[in-house]
Amino acid sequence: MNISENVTRICERIENTAIKAGRAPSSVKLVAVTKTVDAEAAKAVMDAGVCALGENRVQSFLEKYEVLGSVPQWHIIGHLQTNKVKYITGKVSLIHSVDSVHLAQEISRKAERIGTVQDILLQFNISGEESKSGATPESAQAFIEEVAPLVGVRIKGLMTMAPLGADETETRKVFAGLRMLRDDLEKRYPDLSLSELSMGMSGDFESAICEGATIVRVGSALFR
Ligand SMILES: *Cc1c(COP(=O)(O)O)cnc(C)c1O
């Protein structure tokens, strides 16, 4: 496993895809998903120039946080239970996986208590696949109207996951769906800025960039 070479290769693919899509390469941020590797490998990714690390479980985030501290920008990308929120507020730069009003309220409460505002993304289940978490697009307006007024959170954009094993056409449809949902919400709520679209993983980040992803979450392709 040559992590530094892998980082270089993935960054090249991100840049090339952005350019082909008529976008600035700097408009796409790479979050290295370190959930399957130890802190040492995570450190190697940072040494290769990646400044944002993503974890899907609070426990594995905390273990790496103990080693690497607040030097990396930490992203929580997996389903988050409300009783775990207290362990992460103030330590993570972005929570991608806010999928309920209840969770957003808890994050807001805990952030307020420590005098900070937590950046979040709202996660949507665009594909309708039952096993995926995320709010339904139909509930988006009610969801956002309840979350936007919370003083301890700041909504930065939306996040989704493509269905497992879907082909490229289906995957692109899901990514386009998230972008259109964002565009629609921005029209309805001009006071909100939903500039971030977190979508795309090792197998589909190029499709996601073509559909407007500003954050791609890449794990396995960096660690093989
Ligand atoms: C694991 C994970 C990723 C990274 O997936 P890879 O296929 O390993 O790149 C991205 N997003 C979420 C939410 C994940 O849980």
XYZ file of C-alpha atoms and ligand atoms in Angstrom:
239
model
C 0.000 0.000 0.000
C 1.544 3.272 -1.135
C -0.722 5.883 0.370
C 1.125 8.865 -0.981
C 0.899 7.548 -4.564
C -2.763 6.742 -4.090
C -3.464 10.273 -2.852
C -1.657 11.724 -5.871
C -3.613 9.525 -8.265
C -6.997 10.317 -6.695
C -6.231 14.054 -6.626
C -5.310 13.903 -10.329
C -8.577 12.162 -11.149
C -10.534 14.753 -9.153
C -8.775 17.598 -10.957
C -9.158 16.087 -14.412
C -12.838 15.356 -13.877
C -13.506 18.853 -12.549
C -11.807 20.404 -15.569
C -13.724 18.147 -17.966
C -16.935 19.189 -16.237
C -15.999 22.850 -16.672
C -15.385 23.395 -12.982
C -12.449 24.732 -11.023
C -10.448 21.855 -9.488
C -10.363 23.819 -6.228
C -14.166 23.616 -6.053
C -13.956 19.928 -5.101
C -12.685 18.939 -1.685
C -11.362 15.474 -0.884
C -12.308 13.938 2.454
C -10.190 10.848 3.113
C -12.381 8.239 4.789
C -10.165 6.521 7.333
C -12.768 4.221 8.906
C -11.005 1.012 7.844
C -7.453 2.046 8.765
C -5.511 2.982 11.894
C -4.229 6.387 12.990
C -0.851 5.726 11.403
C -2.386 5.306 7.942
C -4.561 8.355 8.570
C -1.402 10.299 9.392
C 0.171 9.108 6.124
C -2.782 10.536 4.219
C -2.305 13.860 5.967
C 1.402 13.824 5.188
C 0.462 13.330 1.539
C -1.408 16.636 1.692
C -5.015 15.742 2.557
C -6.315 17.972 5.330
C -9.782 16.492 5.890
C -10.454 13.058 7.381
C -13.841 11.333 7.552
C -15.036 8.761 10.067
C -18.419 7.071 10.152
C -18.393 5.929 13.787
C -17.958 8.135 16.842
C -15.809 5.556 18.613
C -13.254 5.245 15.809
C -13.231 9.022 15.424
C -12.421 9.434 19.125
C -9.627 6.860 18.970
C -7.934 8.711 16.114
C -8.664 12.103 17.643
C -6.686 11.033 20.661
C -3.652 10.398 18.436
C -3.988 13.088 15.784
C -5.810 15.799 17.725
C -7.428 18.721 15.959
C -4.831 19.107 13.199
C -6.945 17.313 10.595
C -10.370 18.731 9.835
C -12.630 15.953 11.079
C -15.787 15.003 9.219
C -18.460 12.707 10.631
C -20.064 10.960 7.678
C -22.014 8.033 9.148
C -25.326 7.680 10.936
C -25.117 9.502 14.262
C -27.067 8.625 17.397
C -28.240 11.553 19.500
C -26.633 10.136 22.648
C -23.204 10.310 20.957
C -23.451 13.956 19.914
C -21.873 15.204 23.130
C -18.606 13.444 22.285
C -18.059 15.197 18.982
C -19.356 18.778 19.082
C -16.492 21.216 19.170
C -14.129 18.590 17.740
C -15.464 18.080 14.224
C -15.607 20.603 11.435
C -18.569 19.125 9.574
C -21.270 16.551 10.318
C -22.528 15.166 6.969
C -25.174 12.813 8.258
C -27.893 14.911 9.882
C -31.034 13.040 8.897
C -33.637 14.165 11.431
C -34.857 17.303 13.185
C -34.335 15.546 16.499
C -30.633 14.976 15.764
C -30.165 18.567 14.566
C -31.790 19.863 17.771
C -29.446 17.813 19.903
C -26.372 18.983 17.973
C -27.565 22.567 18.311
C -28.109 22.188 22.064
C -24.667 20.691 22.653
C -22.949 23.258 20.422
C -24.679 26.132 22.182
C -23.627 24.781 25.533
C -19.956 25.064 24.564
C -20.461 28.374 22.810
C -19.949 27.225 19.253
C -21.911 26.786 16.057
C -21.624 23.383 14.418
C -21.537 23.169 10.613
C -23.796 20.419 9.296
C -25.100 18.885 6.084
C -28.595 17.465 5.735
C -28.542 13.881 4.507
C -31.170 12.795 1.997
C -32.137 9.383 0.712
C -32.601 10.244 -2.965
C -32.715 6.692 -4.294
C -35.530 5.589 -1.999
C -33.536 2.458 -1.130
C -34.901 1.236 2.195
C -31.575 0.420 3.811
C -30.200 3.930 3.318
C -30.517 6.542 6.000
C -31.415 10.081 5.120
C -34.532 12.188 5.027
C -36.960 11.827 2.142
C -36.897 14.567 -0.499
C -40.626 15.046 0.132
C -39.892 16.038 3.720
C -37.160 18.506 2.750
C -39.112 21.714 3.295
C -40.467 20.746 6.699
C -36.995 19.459 7.671
C -35.174 22.607 6.680
C -37.772 24.937 8.187
C -37.257 23.307 11.567
C -33.469 23.085 11.391
C -32.621 26.484 9.895
C -33.724 28.491 12.986
C -31.593 26.432 15.401
C -28.851 28.755 16.667
C -26.248 26.074 17.377
C -26.070 24.679 13.854
C -25.300 26.133 10.458
C -26.572 24.236 7.395
C -23.862 24.249 4.733
C -25.486 21.960 2.169
C -26.709 18.445 1.442
C -25.312 14.919 1.437
C -26.384 11.648 -0.141
C -25.163 8.134 -0.915
C -25.745 6.273 -4.161
C -27.450 2.891 -3.892
C -25.076 -0.036 -3.475
C -24.256 -1.784 -6.723
C -26.193 0.643 -8.924
C -24.886 1.247 -12.446
C -23.472 4.581 -13.528
C -26.710 5.838 -15.063
C -28.658 5.175 -11.872
C -25.893 6.631 -9.710
C -25.730 9.824 -11.742
C -29.487 10.176 -11.475
C -29.206 10.081 -7.682
C -26.421 12.694 -7.648
C -28.338 14.922 -10.077
C -31.361 14.487 -7.812
C -29.494 15.865 -4.818
C -28.234 18.825 -6.846
C -31.756 19.630 -8.089
C -33.147 19.321 -4.576
C -30.477 21.775 -3.405
C -31.250 24.196 -6.256
C -34.938 24.027 -5.420
C -34.346 24.632 -1.711
C -32.043 27.570 -2.411
C -34.770 29.140 -4.527
C -37.344 28.665 -1.810
C -35.073 29.829 0.992
C -32.853 32.575 -0.431
C -31.466 33.364 3.022
C -29.807 29.938 3.193
C -26.577 29.104 1.463
C -26.506 25.413 0.605
C -23.284 25.505 -1.367
C -21.890 22.128 -0.295
C -22.895 18.879 -1.986
C -21.252 15.857 -0.327
C -21.588 12.941 -2.726
C -19.374 10.341 -4.364
C -17.096 7.626 -2.937
C -14.248 5.512 -4.343
C -16.390 3.892 -7.032
C -18.394 6.879 -8.170
C -16.704 10.152 -7.231
C -16.139 11.107 -10.878
C -19.871 10.860 -11.634
C -20.545 12.907 -8.522
C -18.146 15.668 -9.611
C -19.851 15.790 -13.024
C -23.142 16.357 -11.155
C -21.782 19.113 -8.920
C -20.196 17.461 -5.866
C -18.130 19.901 -3.801
C -17.031 17.217 -1.316
C -16.122 13.642 -2.273
C -15.663 10.998 0.446
C -13.017 8.537 -0.665
C -11.857 5.594 1.448
C -10.866 2.272 -0.095
C -9.214 3.786 -3.199
C -6.674 5.515 -0.922
C -5.814 2.443 1.104
C -5.045 -0.364 -1.302
C -17.147 4.259 3.936
C -17.831 5.463 3.453
C -17.331 6.199 2.355
C -16.091 5.765 1.590
O -16.375 4.628 0.819
P -15.246 3.986 -0.137
O -16.045 3.189 -1.097
O -14.377 3.181 0.733
O -14.547 5.115 -0.800
C -18.004 7.350 1.988
N -19.113 7.771 2.644
C -19.634 7.102 3.679
C -20.849 7.624 4.349
C -19.007 5.925 4.123
O -19.544 5.265 5.163
